[in-house]
Short mmCIF file of C-alpha atoms in Angstrom, two decimals:
data_model
loop_
_atom_site.label_atom_id
_atom_site.label_comp_id
_atom_site.label_asym_id
_atom_site.label_seq_id
_atom_site.Cartn_x
_atom_site.Cartn_y
_atom_site.Cartn_z
CA MET I 1 129.86 64.94 57.82
CA SER I 2 128.51 67.12 60.27
CA PHE I 3 130.40 70.25 62.41
CA GLY I 4 126.60 70.79 64.63
CA TYR I 5 125.57 74.75 63.05
CA GLN I 6 122.66 75.41 61.32
CA VAL I 7 122.12 78.78 59.16
CA LEU I 8 122.37 81.65 61.54
CA GLY I 9 119.34 83.18 63.69
CA PHE I 10 116.86 80.09 63.48
CA GLY I 11 118.31 79.45 67.09
CA THR I 12 121.63 76.82 67.05
CA VAL I 13 125.56 77.52 66.12
CA GLY I 14 127.76 75.01 67.89
CA GLY I 15 127.53 72.57 69.72
CA GLY I 16 126.50 73.52 73.49
CA ILE I 17 125.23 77.07 72.42
CA ALA I 18 122.56 78.01 71.41
CA PHE I 19 120.09 81.32 71.08
CA TYR I 20 116.64 82.18 73.31
CA GLU I 21 113.79 82.08 70.78
CA ALA I 22 110.73 82.92 72.62
CA THR I 23 107.11 84.82 72.40
CA GLY I 24 105.21 87.28 74.36
CA GLY I 25 104.84 91.58 74.60
CA THR I 26 105.84 93.69 71.58
CA VAL I 27 108.42 92.43 69.82
CA THR I 28 110.72 94.43 68.37
CA THR I 29 114.92 94.04 67.39
CA SER I 30 117.10 96.43 67.66
CA GLY I 31 120.51 94.72 65.96
CA ASN I 32 121.15 91.13 66.72
CA PHE I 33 118.70 91.75 69.88
CA LYS I 34 115.45 91.39 70.45
CA ILE I 35 112.82 93.14 72.91
CA HIS I 36 110.14 92.47 73.92
CA THR I 37 108.23 95.24 75.97
CA PHE I 38 104.87 93.90 78.72
CA THR I 39 102.63 97.54 78.99
CA SER I 40 99.58 95.27 80.52
CA SER I 41 100.44 91.55 82.35
CA GLY I 42 100.94 89.38 80.04
CA THR I 43 102.71 85.45 79.29
CA PHE I 44 106.96 85.98 78.05
CA THR I 45 106.62 82.03 76.19
CA VAL I 46 111.27 80.98 76.24
CA ASN I 47 110.66 78.01 73.93
CA LYS I 48 114.11 78.14 73.68
CA VAL I 49 116.29 78.16 77.08
CA GLY I 50 119.73 80.29 75.71
CA LYS I 51 122.94 77.64 75.81
CA GLY I 52 127.11 80.08 76.07
CA ASP I 53 128.14 82.51 75.20
CA TYR I 54 123.84 83.67 74.61
CA GLU I 55 123.01 82.35 77.92
CA ASP I 56 121.80 85.94 79.60
CA LEU I 57 118.11 87.00 79.33
CA GLN I 58 118.70 90.66 80.46
CA TYR I 59 115.57 92.19 82.24
CA ALA I 60 113.68 95.97 83.35
CA LEU I 61 110.93 95.92 85.26
CA VAL I 62 109.63 99.48 86.03
CA ALA I 63 106.55 98.61 88.88
CA GLY I 64 103.64 101.61 89.53
CA GLY I 65 104.20 105.29 91.23
CA GLY I 66 102.77 106.21 93.84
CA ASN I 67 100.30 109.19 94.37
CA GLY I 68 99.91 112.85 94.95
CA LYS I 69 99.20 113.69 98.39
CA GLY I 70 96.30 116.69 97.98
CA GLY I 71 96.41 119.44 99.60
CA ASP I 72 95.03 120.62 102.73
CA ASN I 73 92.19 123.06 103.27
CA GLY I 74 95.16 125.68 102.16
CA THR I 75 97.53 125.37 104.97
CA GLY I 76 100.03 122.84 103.34
CA GLY I 77 101.28 121.66 99.60
CA GLY I 78 101.17 117.86 99.08
CA GLY I 79 103.80 114.61 98.63
CA GLY I 80 104.74 113.77 95.27
CA GLY I 81 104.17 110.72 94.87
CA GLY I 82 106.83 108.63 94.42
CA ALA I 83 108.16 107.00 92.19
CA GLY I 84 107.38 102.81 90.91
CA GLY I 85 110.80 100.65 91.52
CA LEU I 86 113.15 99.91 89.38
CA LEU I 87 114.74 96.41 88.44
CA GLN I 88 117.17 95.50 86.31
CA GLY I 89 120.05 92.62 85.28
CA THR I 90 119.87 89.77 83.51
CA LEU I 91 119.15 85.98 84.58
CA VAL I 92 119.32 82.52 83.15
CA VAL I 93 117.00 80.91 82.37
CA SER I 94 117.62 77.12 82.02
CA SER I 95 113.83 75.73 80.61
CA THR I 96 111.55 76.01 78.43
CA GLY I 97 107.14 77.45 78.51
CA ASP I 98 104.98 80.91 80.22
CA ASN I 99 106.18 82.73 82.54
CA THR I 100 103.42 84.70 84.16
CA VAL I 101 104.49 88.75 84.07
CA THR I 102 102.56 91.48 85.99
CA VAL I 103 102.55 95.04 85.20
CA GLY I 104 101.26 96.75 88.55
CA GLY I 105 98.91 99.47 88.64
CA GLY I 106 99.79 103.43 88.51
CA ALA I 107 97.90 104.52 92.21
CA ALA I 108 94.40 105.48 91.87
CA ALA I 109 93.91 109.09 92.89
CA THR I 110 93.87 108.51 96.92
CA ASP I 111 95.77 109.83 99.69
CA GLY I 112 98.00 107.31 100.83
CA THR I 113 97.84 104.77 97.93
CA ARG I 114 101.49 102.52 96.96
CA GLY I 115 101.58 101.91 93.52
CA GLY I 116 101.18 98.13 92.71
CA SER I 117 104.65 95.92 91.93
CA SER I 118 105.51 94.37 88.76
CA THR I 119 107.12 91.14 88.51
CA ALA I 120 107.92 88.12 86.92
CA PHE I 121 110.71 85.00 87.43
CA SER I 122 110.38 85.45 90.87
CA LEU I 123 111.54 88.62 90.77
CA THR I 124 109.60 92.39 92.05
CA ALA I 125 109.62 95.15 91.03
CA ILE I 126 107.74 97.32 94.25
CA GLY I 127 105.07 99.69 93.50
CA GLY I 128 106.18 103.64 95.01
CA GLY I 129 105.11 104.63 97.99
CA GLY I 130 101.68 106.86 98.05
CA GLY I 131 101.01 110.40 99.00
CA SER I 132 100.12 110.89 103.01
CA PHE I 133 99.96 112.09 106.30
CA GLY I 134 101.25 108.95 108.82
CA SER I 135 100.79 106.10 106.68
CA GLY I 136 102.54 103.48 106.13
CA ASP I 137 102.10 102.98 101.77
CA GLU I 138 104.53 105.83 102.10
CA THR I 139 107.18 104.09 101.92
CA GLY I 140 107.46 101.70 98.70
CA GLY I 141 110.07 101.73 95.67
CA SER I 142 111.20 105.19 95.69
CA GLY I 143 109.59 106.86 98.85
CA SER I 144 106.69 109.50 98.77
CA GLY I 145 107.42 114.00 98.88
CA GLY I 146 106.67 114.91 103.11
CA PHE I 147 102.82 116.77 103.67
CA GLY I 148 103.78 120.24 104.16
CA ARG I 149 102.77 120.48 107.78
CA ASN I 150 107.14 119.38 107.71
CA GLU I 151 107.20 115.29 107.22
CA ALA I 152 109.93 114.19 106.52
CA GLY I 153 110.37 112.28 103.17
CA SER I 154 109.79 108.54 104.03
CA ALA I 155 112.04 105.47 102.40
CA GLY I 156 112.71 103.51 98.65
CA THR I 157 113.84 100.66 98.44
CA SER I 158 117.65 99.60 98.07
CA GLY I 159 119.04 99.22 94.80
CA GLN I 160 115.17 100.69 93.34
CA GLY I 161 114.95 103.60 94.29
CA PHE I 162 115.81 106.83 96.59
CA ALA I 163 113.62 108.34 99.09
CA GLY I 164 111.50 111.51 98.97
CA GLY I 165 112.02 114.67 99.91
CA ASN I 166 110.73 116.55 103.31
CA GLY I 167 107.72 119.08 102.82
CA ALA I 168 108.33 122.85 104.59
CA THR I 169 105.54 124.99 106.19
CA ASN I 170 103.22 124.83 102.74
CA GLY I 171 104.92 123.70 100.51
CA GLY I 172 105.31 119.85 99.72
CA GLY I 173 108.50 117.58 99.68
CA GLY I 174 109.50 116.04 95.91
CA GLY I 175 108.68 111.55 95.50
CA GLY I 176 111.77 109.79 95.35
CA GLY I 177 113.15 109.31 91.12
CA ALA I 178 114.98 105.64 90.70
CA SER I 179 117.99 107.45 90.64
CA GLU I 180 118.22 110.16 93.31
CA VAL I 181 116.15 111.85 96.13
CA GLY I 182 113.76 113.92 95.67
CA ASP I 183 113.89 117.75 97.40
CA ASN I 184 112.79 119.01 100.53
CA ALA I 185 111.06 122.17 100.30
CA SER I 186 111.23 125.01 101.51
CA SER I 187 108.45 127.51 103.23
CA ASN I 188 106.23 128.10 100.69
CA PHE I 189 107.67 126.09 98.01
CA GLY I 190 106.73 122.86 96.56
CA ALA I 191 109.67 120.59 95.59
CA PRO I 192 110.86 118.60 92.43
CA GLY I 193 110.58 115.29 92.68
CA GLY I 194 113.64 113.02 91.92
CA ASP I 195 114.02 112.14 88.22
CA GLY I 196 114.27 108.30 87.19
CA SER I 197 116.62 107.18 85.18
CA THR I 198 118.16 105.35 81.28
CA THR I 199 117.95 101.42 81.15
CA THR I 200 121.01 99.96 80.05
CA ASN I 201 121.38 99.12 76.36
CA SER I 202 117.81 101.27 76.62
CA ILE I 203 115.50 98.20 77.24
CA LEU I 204 112.96 100.94 77.80
CA ALA I 205 113.23 103.93 75.95
CA GLY I 206 114.29 107.23 77.09
CA THR I 207 113.72 107.30 80.88
CA VAL I 208 111.27 105.84 83.23
CA ALA I 209 110.64 106.25 87.12
CA GLY I 210 110.82 109.97 87.91
CA GLY I 211 108.79 110.99 91.65
CA GLY I 212 106.05 113.43 91.67
CA GLY I 213 106.82 117.81 93.27
CA GLY I 214 105.07 118.66 95.54
CA GLY I 215 101.96 121.10 95.96
CA ARG I 216 102.43 124.35 97.34
CA GLN I 217 99.61 126.64 98.73
CA GLY I 218 99.87 130.46 97.39
CA GLY I 219 100.07 131.52 93.85
CA GLY I 220 102.48 133.23 91.56
CA ILE I 221 105.38 130.95 91.43
CA SER I 222 105.26 128.81 89.33
CA ALA I 223 104.65 124.51 90.55
CA ALA I 224 106.85 122.24 91.39
CA PRO I 225 108.31 119.42 88.47
CA GLY I 226 108.40 116.68 88.60
CA GLY I 227 111.47 114.23 87.75
CA SER I 228 112.21 113.44 84.31
CA GLY I 229 110.82 109.93 83.47
CA GLY I 230 107.52 109.97 84.35
CA GLY I 231 106.22 112.51 87.57
CA GLY I 232 103.60 114.13 87.47
CA THR I 233 103.60 118.18 88.52
CA GLY I 234 103.29 119.83 91.70
CA GLY I 235 99.19 121.90 91.91
CA VAL I 236 99.46 125.74 93.08
CA ASN I 237 97.32 127.19 95.28
CA GLY I 238 93.95 124.55 95.27
CA ASN I 239 94.24 123.75 92.14
CA ILE I 240 95.41 118.79 92.23
CA GLY I 241 98.85 118.15 91.08
CA SER I 242 99.02 116.52 87.92
CA ASN I 243 99.07 112.27 87.43
CA GLY I 244 102.65 109.98 86.82
CA GLU I 245 102.69 109.32 83.41
CA THR I 246 101.55 106.04 81.81
CA ASN I 247 104.21 103.15 81.70
CA LYS I 248 106.98 105.00 83.25
CA GLY I 249 106.54 104.39 86.53
CA GLY I 250 105.96 108.23 87.56
CA GLY I 251 104.66 109.37 90.39
CA GLY I 252 102.05 111.80 91.13
CA GLY I 253 102.25 115.17 91.89
CA GLY I 254 101.65 116.75 94.81
CA GLY I 255 97.53 118.90 95.60
CA ALA I 256 97.85 122.91 96.74
CA GLY I 257 95.11 123.10 99.27
CA GLY I 258 93.38 126.83 98.36
CA SER I 259 91.67 129.43 100.99
CA GLY I 260 89.62 127.03 103.18
CA THR I 261 89.58 124.05 100.73
CA SER I 262 91.25 120.78 99.96
CA THR I 263 92.58 119.51 97.08
CA ALA I 264 92.44 115.33 95.79
CA ALA I 265 94.63 113.14 95.68
CA SER I 266 96.78 113.28 91.47
CA GLN I 267 97.39 108.98 90.34
CA GLY I 268 100.16 107.39 89.99
CA GLY I 269 102.06 106.27 86.34
CA SER I 270 101.41 102.74 85.41
CA GLY I 271 104.50 100.56 85.17
CA ILE I 272 106.66 98.92 82.72
CA VAL I 273 108.46 95.22 81.71
CA ALA I 274 111.08 93.95 79.20
CA PHE I 275 113.24 91.66 77.90
CA ARG I 276 115.97 92.00 75.77
CA TYR I 277 118.69 88.62 75.00
CA GLN I 278 120.83 87.86 71.07
CA PHE I 279 119.18 86.61 68.32
CA GLN I 280 122.11 86.56 66.62
CA GLU I 281 125.30 86.83 65.06
#
C-alpha cells in the first residue's frame, strides 16, 4: 500500500505537496531552507516546483547604486548617489526551467549615471539615482542628494527606496537609502546618506542599499558618512567621495571641490539577487 510519501528532503512529502529543487548562484542552507545568492548575473534553474504548503519562493533583488557627484571648482559639494532599489517578496513558480538573473552593476564614476537594474522573473529593482546637477538620471530606486548649490534631492521609487536630501550652499545632500530619505545638507556641511535595510528572514546577509553621503567644501570637519548598507562617504575640501560597496547596492559618496579645482565623481556599488525556499521539514 502506498501513502504518497518519500524520504523527507527528496522532493515529495504527500499527495499534491512538494518542495522546490533548484540550482544556480551560491547555495547556502539555513535550517530547513536553501538560499541561492547571485553576486553577478547568471541562471536560476528550477528543477522541481514547490506545491501545497511549499509553493512560495522568496526573493530579494538589489540594484546597483548611483554615482556620487564630483565637487565643482570649490563652490559646492556633490550630492551622494542614491542606493539601488530593494525589491523583496514572494512568488509562486508554476513551471520548471531556466530563469535569467541580472545583477545590476554599480554606476560608473561619471556625473549623472544611474546604477544598473537587477531583474529576475519579470521583477525589476531600479538602479540608484546618479548624483549630478539637473540630470534626469538623478531619480532611481533611491534618489540622489542635491548638489551644493541649494539643489533639491531627487525622488526614489515607491516600494524600493527613498528620496535624496537637499543640497545647501557648498554642502551636498545625502543620497536616499532603502529605509529612509537622505539627510538635508546645511551651509558648508555635507549630509549623511539614508540608511539601507535588512531583508526578511535574512535572505541577504546584513544591511543593503544605503545612500551615499554628500560632499562639502572646506576642511576641518569630518566627512558625511554613507548610510548603513554600503553607502560611500562624502569627500571634504578637494577630495573625492568613496565608492558605494560592492554587492550592497550602495550609492557613491559625493565629492568636494577644493580651491579652484573640481573633484571627480565616485562609483556606485553593484547589486545582488537571492532566492529562498523550504527544501525539507
